[in-house]
Amino acid sequence: GVFRINMYTAPAYFMSCVIIVTLVVITLYFRDRVRIQTQKDSKKKSSRRAAIDDHANRMTFVGLTVYDCCIFGCMLLNVATKGSIGS
């Protein structure tokens, strides 16, 4: 048949099932964080800080903000280097 189950393919099928279940759970139960703007009366943002924040909150072509893309890129870099960044 199409699927062969032996000692080499069984772990791959198992991990595929685990990944699919994890993606479904993440899609159904996890919600995006909601950023709230707080007003600080005593301090105003500098024009430089406001420009940085505006750039970080812009949407990219993949549907994520620049800030979220940076976090995702750092996470992928950490995975690719097998966690050596954190140690």
Short mmCIF file of C-alpha atoms in Angstrom, two decimals:
data_model
loop_
_atom_site.label_atom_id
_atom_site.label_comp_id
_atom_site.label_asym_id
_atom_site.label_seq_id
_atom_site.Cartn_x
_atom_site.Cartn_y
_atom_site.Cartn_z
CA GLY A 1 0.00 0.00 0.00
CA VAL A 2 0.85 3.65 0.14
CA PHE A 3 1.68 3.67 3.86
CA ARG A 4 4.23 1.25 5.19
CA ILE A 5 4.48 0.88 8.91
CA ASN A 6 7.75 -0.45 10.20
CA MET A 7 10.30 0.57 12.81
CA TYR A 8 11.55 3.44 10.64
CA THR A 9 8.28 4.97 9.46
CA ALA A 10 6.15 4.55 12.60
CA PRO A 11 7.89 7.40 14.52
CA ALA A 12 7.46 9.71 11.52
CA TYR A 13 3.75 8.92 11.28
CA PHE A 14 3.37 9.41 15.02
CA MET A 15 5.11 12.79 14.95
CA SER A 16 3.01 13.85 11.96
CA CYS A 17 -0.14 13.07 13.93
CA VAL A 18 1.17 14.95 16.97
CA ILE A 19 2.00 18.00 14.83
CA ILE A 20 -1.42 17.98 13.16
CA VAL A 21 -3.19 17.77 16.53
CA THR A 22 -1.00 20.57 17.91
CA LEU A 23 -1.76 22.83 14.94
CA VAL A 24 -5.49 22.18 15.31
CA VAL A 25 -5.37 22.97 19.06
CA ILE A 26 -3.38 26.15 18.44
CA THR A 27 -5.79 27.26 15.73
CA LEU A 28 -8.91 26.58 17.79
CA TYR A 29 -7.94 27.64 21.31
CA PHE A 30 -5.18 30.24 21.13
CA ARG A 31 -6.08 33.84 20.41
CA ASP A 32 -3.89 36.67 19.21
CA ARG A 33 -2.77 39.11 21.85
CA VAL A 34 -4.55 42.41 21.91
CA ARG A 35 -2.37 45.45 22.26
CA ILE A 36 -3.86 48.29 24.19
CA GLN A 37 -2.68 51.85 24.03
CA THR A 38 -2.16 53.41 27.44
CA GLN A 39 -2.05 57.13 27.87
CA LYS A 40 0.74 58.42 30.06
CA ASP A 41 -0.02 61.96 31.06
CA SER A 42 3.38 62.76 32.49
CA LYS A 43 5.52 61.62 29.55
CA LYS A 44 4.98 62.02 25.85
CA LYS A 45 6.67 59.84 23.24
CA SER A 46 9.52 61.39 21.37
CA SER A 47 9.16 61.64 17.62
CA ARG A 48 11.98 59.10 17.21
CA ARG A 49 10.28 56.59 19.55
CA ALA A 50 6.93 57.14 17.81
CA ALA A 51 8.57 56.46 14.42
CA ILE A 52 10.13 53.25 15.75
CA ASP A 53 6.79 52.07 17.15
CA ASP A 54 4.98 52.91 13.92
CA HIS A 55 7.52 50.89 11.94
CA ALA A 56 7.28 47.94 14.36
CA ASN A 57 3.49 47.86 14.12
CA ARG A 58 3.33 47.92 10.29
CA MET A 59 1.93 44.81 8.65
CA THR A 60 4.18 42.75 6.38
CA PHE A 61 3.11 40.79 3.31
CA VAL A 62 2.78 37.59 5.39
CA GLY A 63 0.12 39.12 7.65
CA LEU A 64 2.33 39.66 10.71
CA THR A 65 3.66 42.89 12.15
CA VAL A 66 7.36 43.67 11.77
CA TYR A 67 7.73 43.12 15.53
CA ASP A 68 6.11 39.67 15.34
CA CYS A 69 8.26 38.75 12.31
CA CYS A 70 11.40 39.62 14.28
CA ILE A 71 10.32 37.41 17.17
CA PHE A 72 9.45 34.59 14.78
CA GLY A 73 12.80 34.95 12.99
CA CYS A 74 14.70 34.80 16.28
CA MET A 75 12.72 31.70 17.26
CA LEU A 76 13.57 30.01 13.95
CA LEU A 77 17.22 30.96 14.34
CA ASN A 78 17.23 29.43 17.81
CA VAL A 79 15.65 26.23 16.48
CA ALA A 80 18.07 26.06 13.56
CA THR A 81 21.08 26.39 15.84
CA LYS A 82 19.64 23.78 18.23
CA GLY A 83 19.21 26.22 21.08
CA SER A 84 22.78 27.46 21.23
CA ILE A 85 21.59 31.07 21.35
CA GLY A 86 19.98 30.56 24.74
CA SER A 87 22.87 28.68 26.29
#
